[in-house]
Amino acid sequence: MSGRKRRKLKLLSDTIANSRRGATEVKNDNLELQTWSDLPAELLQIIMSQLPLDDNVRASVVCKSWYSVANAVRVVNQSPWLMYFPKFGQWYEFYDPVQRKTYSIEFPELNGSRVCYTKDGWLLLYRPRTDRVFFFNPFTRETIKMPRFEMTYQIVAFSCAPTSPNCVLFTVKHVSPTVVAISTCHPGATEWTTVNYQNRLPFVSSIWNKLVFCNGLFYCLSLTGWLGVFDPSERTWSVLSVPPPKCPENFFAKNWWKGKFMTEQEGDVIVIYTCSSENPIIFKLDQALMEWEELKTLDGATLFASFLSSHSRIDLPGMMRNSIYFSKVRFYGKRCISFSLDDYRYYPRKQWHDWGEQDPFESIWIEPPKDFSGFT
């Protein structure tokens, strides 16, 4: 090879080497220029959702992108926890859907009882063998006894924490298709008060009815979808002339009446209808037009549905918003079954459940105290 050719090849080789060296230096310079604000949004959301409120606020002032993510996942409200009742034994489980943690606690004081309702962090329980009704706070272990009362197939609810002077217990059962017996009580009373009321419309009570206290009134959704209303201050009862929510024909299958839930959301009565693998349908009672309005969004709110009582929350982590969380946990206690109205699908995928087949006394959502971090 001539000297001229060798010089050309060497020059070409040096040019390629310099080009590669320059590209590497540019790449390294770009990496050095990257900051924490360049983290992918998905990764940032996961990190931010695990921060306490005060740390979330501090992180939000770093930059615009961090503010956007921090604000989207910021937790202002405490999420309800799912409480599981054992068929045997004294150990009870609590599942925190935000942290995806499960706690096991022993409660020998609940032996022989079944759950009836929850509100404001309190359980209402009933012992069938002794007809004993009592409140129990699992977070403080405080117990409040109520007068004995025989409950057969009817359900019972209460208006607020039993430590409040405004607490009222309410239960209803039908005597005939046009007559119901309503019983009420309050902490400190020595007996229950029972009064019969006439119905203008047929009203049948059962364990599958739903109760909720909203705007000073008890609302009771019957087995067939009619809505009864009791005013505890005026002691009046009426069945509203509001036709039951309209569901598709395929919802009227076996056990369709069992797969429904009811709660209160910022002064509105909300009903959720489910049927096997079908997507849930949500209705809101339009009290001006006296009709059920179907909802396609919860405007960022989160519903927690269980048979005996359900709850609603706002300002939960971004991934939990505009969703329904059901009372079933999958994947060895790591994931609660939920339905997203944004994505219009169940999570985890294909993990819908036939709620009509679930034991109504198996689990219930309960509200832990504010800033409660777990059992010690």
PDB file of C-alpha atoms in Angstrom, residues 88-214:
ATOM      1  CA  PHE A  88     -64.338 -18.658  63.462  1.00  0.00           C
ATOM      2  CA  GLY A  89     -61.925 -17.214  66.007  1.00  0.00           C
ATOM      3  CA  GLN A  90     -61.221 -13.739  67.327  1.00  0.00           C
ATOM      4  CA  TRP A  91     -58.792 -12.316  64.776  1.00  0.00           C
ATOM      5  CA  TYR A  92     -60.060  -9.547  62.492  1.00  0.00           C
ATOM      6  CA  GLU A  93     -58.314  -8.117  59.442  1.00  0.00           C
ATOM      7  CA  PHE A  94     -58.186  -4.493  58.267  1.00  0.00           C
ATOM      8  CA  TYR A  95     -57.106  -3.618  54.730  1.00  0.00           C
ATOM      9  CA  ASP A  96     -55.813  -0.115  53.920  1.00  0.00           C
ATOM     10  CA  PRO A  97     -56.396   0.416  50.152  1.00  0.00           C
ATOM     11  CA  VAL A  98     -54.035   3.422  49.962  1.00  0.00           C
ATOM     12  CA  GLN A  99     -50.983   1.723  51.435  1.00  0.00           C
ATOM     13  CA  ARG A 100     -52.193  -1.764  50.419  1.00  0.00           C
ATOM     14  CA  LYS A 101     -51.413  -3.063  53.888  1.00  0.00           C
ATOM     15  CA  THR A 102     -53.319  -5.577  56.017  1.00  0.00           C
ATOM     16  CA  TYR A 103     -53.452  -5.578  59.823  1.00  0.00           C
ATOM     17  CA  SER A 104     -54.648  -8.459  62.017  1.00  0.00           C
ATOM     18  CA  ILE A 105     -56.155  -7.580  65.404  1.00  0.00           C
ATOM     19  CA  GLU A 106     -57.719  -9.760  68.086  1.00  0.00           C
ATOM     20  CA  PHE A 107     -61.142  -8.682  69.414  1.00  0.00           C
ATOM     21  CA  PRO A 108     -62.476 -11.241  71.928  1.00  0.00           C
ATOM     22  CA  GLU A 109     -65.163  -8.707  72.926  1.00  0.00           C
ATOM     23  CA  LEU A 110     -66.901  -9.298  69.576  1.00  0.00           C
ATOM     24  CA  ASN A 111     -67.484 -13.018  70.117  1.00  0.00           C
ATOM     25  CA  GLY A 112     -70.897 -14.222  68.928  1.00  0.00           C
ATOM     26  CA  SER A 113     -71.798 -10.951  67.205  1.00  0.00           C
ATOM     27  CA  ARG A 114     -72.494  -9.957  63.616  1.00  0.00           C
ATOM     28  CA  VAL A 115     -71.963  -6.559  62.044  1.00  0.00           C
ATOM     29  CA  CYS A 116     -74.965  -4.382  61.144  1.00  0.00           C
ATOM     30  CA  TYR A 117     -73.607  -0.993  60.053  1.00  0.00           C
ATOM     31  CA  THR A 118     -70.651   1.418  60.257  1.00  0.00           C
ATOM     32  CA  LYS A 119     -70.375   5.187  60.390  1.00  0.00           C
ATOM     33  CA  ASP A 120     -67.864   7.704  61.745  1.00  0.00           C
ATOM     34  CA  GLY A 121     -65.443   4.927  62.727  1.00  0.00           C
ATOM     35  CA  TRP A 122     -67.994   2.990  64.838  1.00  0.00           C
ATOM     36  CA  LEU A 123     -69.416  -0.486  64.331  1.00  0.00           C
ATOM     37  CA  LEU A 124     -72.996  -1.376  65.208  1.00  0.00           C
ATOM     38  CA  LEU A 125     -73.214  -5.064  66.144  1.00  0.00           C
ATOM     39  CA  TYR A 126     -75.886  -7.568  67.153  1.00  0.00           C
ATOM     40  CA  ARG A 127     -75.695 -10.794  69.177  1.00  0.00           C
ATOM     41  CA  PRO A 128     -78.531 -13.058  67.946  1.00  0.00           C
ATOM     42  CA  ARG A 129     -78.404 -15.389  70.984  1.00  0.00           C
ATOM     43  CA  THR A 130     -79.008 -12.603  73.496  1.00  0.00           C
ATOM     44  CA  ASP A 131     -80.602  -9.899  71.273  1.00  0.00           C
ATOM     45  CA  ARG A 132     -77.858  -7.572  72.521  1.00  0.00           C
ATOM     46  CA  VAL A 133     -77.217  -4.483  70.351  1.00  0.00           C
ATOM     47  CA  PHE A 134     -74.017  -2.520  70.936  1.00  0.00           C
ATOM     48  CA  PHE A 135     -71.550  -0.062  69.421  1.00  0.00           C
ATOM     49  CA  PHE A 136     -67.847  -0.839  69.211  1.00  0.00           C
ATOM     50  CA  ASN A 137     -64.962   1.335  68.084  1.00  0.00           C
ATOM     51  CA  PRO A 138     -62.161  -0.989  66.870  1.00  0.00           C
ATOM     52  CA  PHE A 139     -59.611   1.837  66.930  1.00  0.00           C
ATOM     53  CA  THR A 140     -60.174   2.746  70.600  1.00  0.00           C
ATOM     54  CA  ARG A 141     -61.863  -0.518  71.769  1.00  0.00           C
ATOM     55  CA  GLU A 142     -64.640   1.547  73.355  1.00  0.00           C
ATOM     56  CA  THR A 143     -68.039  -0.189  73.760  1.00  0.00           C
ATOM     57  CA  ILE A 144     -71.486   1.407  74.161  1.00  0.00           C
ATOM     58  CA  LYS A 145     -74.380  -0.909  75.011  1.00  0.00           C
ATOM     59  CA  MET A 146     -77.907  -0.389  73.722  1.00  0.00           C
ATOM     60  CA  PRO A 147     -81.232  -1.859  74.921  1.00  0.00           C
ATOM     61  CA  ARG A 148     -81.925  -5.392  73.742  1.00  0.00           C
ATOM     62  CA  PHE A 149     -83.863  -5.720  70.501  1.00  0.00           C
ATOM     63  CA  GLU A 150     -84.833  -8.736  68.419  1.00  0.00           C
ATOM     64  CA  MET A 151     -83.759  -8.367  64.810  1.00  0.00           C
ATOM     65  CA  THR A 152     -84.766 -10.982  62.276  1.00  0.00           C
ATOM     66  CA  TYR A 153     -84.346 -10.167  58.601  1.00  0.00           C
ATOM     67  CA  GLN A 154     -84.358  -6.362  58.770  1.00  0.00           C
ATOM     68  CA  ILE A 155     -81.327  -4.091  58.593  1.00  0.00           C
ATOM     69  CA  VAL A 156     -80.418  -1.229  60.924  1.00  0.00           C
ATOM     70  CA  ALA A 157     -78.489   2.036  60.599  1.00  0.00           C
ATOM     71  CA  PHE A 158     -77.518   5.030  62.740  1.00  0.00           C
ATOM     72  CA  SER A 159     -77.192   8.735  61.975  1.00  0.00           C
ATOM     73  CA  CYS A 160     -73.795   9.629  63.504  1.00  0.00           C
ATOM     74  CA  ALA A 161     -71.261   8.536  66.131  1.00  0.00           C
ATOM     75  CA  PRO A 162     -72.917   7.225  69.334  1.00  0.00           C
ATOM     76  CA  THR A 163     -70.893   9.749  71.334  1.00  0.00           C
ATOM     77  CA  SER A 164     -72.962  12.524  69.716  1.00  0.00           C
ATOM     78  CA  PRO A 165     -76.222  13.651  71.377  1.00  0.00           C
ATOM     79  CA  ASN A 166     -77.826  13.552  67.905  1.00  0.00           C
ATOM     80  CA  CYS A 167     -77.239   9.826  67.354  1.00  0.00           C
ATOM     81  CA  VAL A 168     -80.401   7.931  66.309  1.00  0.00           C
ATOM     82  CA  LEU A 169     -80.711   4.235  65.466  1.00  0.00           C
ATOM     83  CA  PHE A 170     -83.286   3.239  62.852  1.00  0.00           C
ATOM     84  CA  THR A 171     -84.674  -0.042  61.535  1.00  0.00           C
ATOM     85  CA  VAL A 172     -87.707  -0.913  59.429  1.00  0.00           C
ATOM     86  CA  LYS A 173     -89.538  -4.140  58.582  1.00  0.00           C
ATOM     87  CA  HIS A 174     -92.770  -4.735  56.738  1.00  0.00           C
ATOM     88  CA  VAL A 175     -95.790  -6.082  58.616  1.00  0.00           C
ATOM     89  CA  SER A 176     -97.770  -6.356  55.367  1.00  0.00           C
ATOM     90  CA  PRO A 177     -97.239  -4.967  51.837  1.00  0.00           C
ATOM     91  CA  THR A 178     -98.844  -1.690  52.967  1.00  0.00           C
ATOM     92  CA  VAL A 179     -97.714  -1.511  56.609  1.00  0.00           C
ATOM     93  CA  VAL A 180     -94.194  -1.186  58.051  1.00  0.00           C
ATOM     94  CA  ALA A 181     -92.979  -1.239  61.654  1.00  0.00           C
ATOM     95  CA  ILE A 182     -90.282   1.361  62.329  1.00  0.00           C
ATOM     96  CA  SER A 183     -88.151   1.093  65.462  1.00  0.00           C
ATOM     97  CA  THR A 184     -85.833   3.806  66.762  1.00  0.00           C
ATOM     98  CA  CYS A 185     -83.515   4.236  69.727  1.00  0.00           C
ATOM     99  CA  HIS A 186     -80.667   6.452  70.931  1.00  0.00           C
ATOM    100  CA  PRO A 187     -77.679   5.951  73.272  1.00  0.00           C
ATOM    101  CA  GLY A 188     -78.803   6.270  76.881  1.00  0.00           C
ATOM    102  CA  ALA A 189     -82.362   5.074  76.188  1.00  0.00           C
ATOM    103  CA  THR A 190     -83.774   2.142  78.159  1.00  0.00           C
ATOM    104  CA  GLU A 191     -85.903   0.705  75.340  1.00  0.00           C
ATOM    105  CA  TRP A 192     -86.666   0.908  71.631  1.00  0.00           C
ATOM    106  CA  THR A 193     -89.703   2.784  70.288  1.00  0.00           C
ATOM    107  CA  THR A 194     -91.743   0.956  67.608  1.00  0.00           C
ATOM    108  CA  VAL A 195     -94.529   2.531  65.534  1.00  0.00           C
ATOM    109  CA  ASN A 196     -96.502   1.115  62.585  1.00  0.00           C
ATOM    110  CA  TYR A 197     -96.895   3.247  59.456  1.00  0.00           C
ATOM    111  CA  GLN A 198     -99.140   2.905  56.413  1.00  0.00           C
ATOM    112  CA  ASN A 199     -97.579   2.905  52.947  1.00  0.00           C
ATOM    113  CA  ARG A 200     -99.124   4.505  49.878  1.00  0.00           C
ATOM    114  CA  LEU A 201     -96.941   2.214  47.782  1.00  0.00           C
ATOM    115  CA  PRO A 202     -95.877  -1.404  48.443  1.00  0.00           C
ATOM    116  CA  PHE A 203     -92.640  -1.658  50.431  1.00  0.00           C
ATOM    117  CA  VAL A 204     -90.972  -4.982  51.269  1.00  0.00           C
ATOM    118  CA  SER A 205     -88.054  -5.121  53.697  1.00  0.00           C
ATOM    119  CA  SER A 206     -85.274  -7.701  53.696  1.00  0.00           C
ATOM    120  CA  ILE A 207     -81.611  -8.133  54.547  1.00  0.00           C
ATOM    121  CA  TRP A 208     -80.887  -6.948  50.982  1.00  0.00           C
ATOM    122  CA  ASN A 209     -82.436  -3.514  51.528  1.00  0.00           C
ATOM    123  CA  LYS A 210     -80.054  -0.542  51.775  1.00  0.00           C
ATOM    124  CA  LEU A 211     -80.003   2.251  54.364  1.00  0.00           C
ATOM    125  CA  VAL A 212     -78.288   5.626  54.416  1.00  0.00           C
ATOM    126  CA  PHE A 213     -78.639   8.795  56.505  1.00  0.00           C
ATOM    127  CA  CYS A 214     -78.588  11.954  54.368  1.00  0.00           C
TER     128      CYS A 214
END
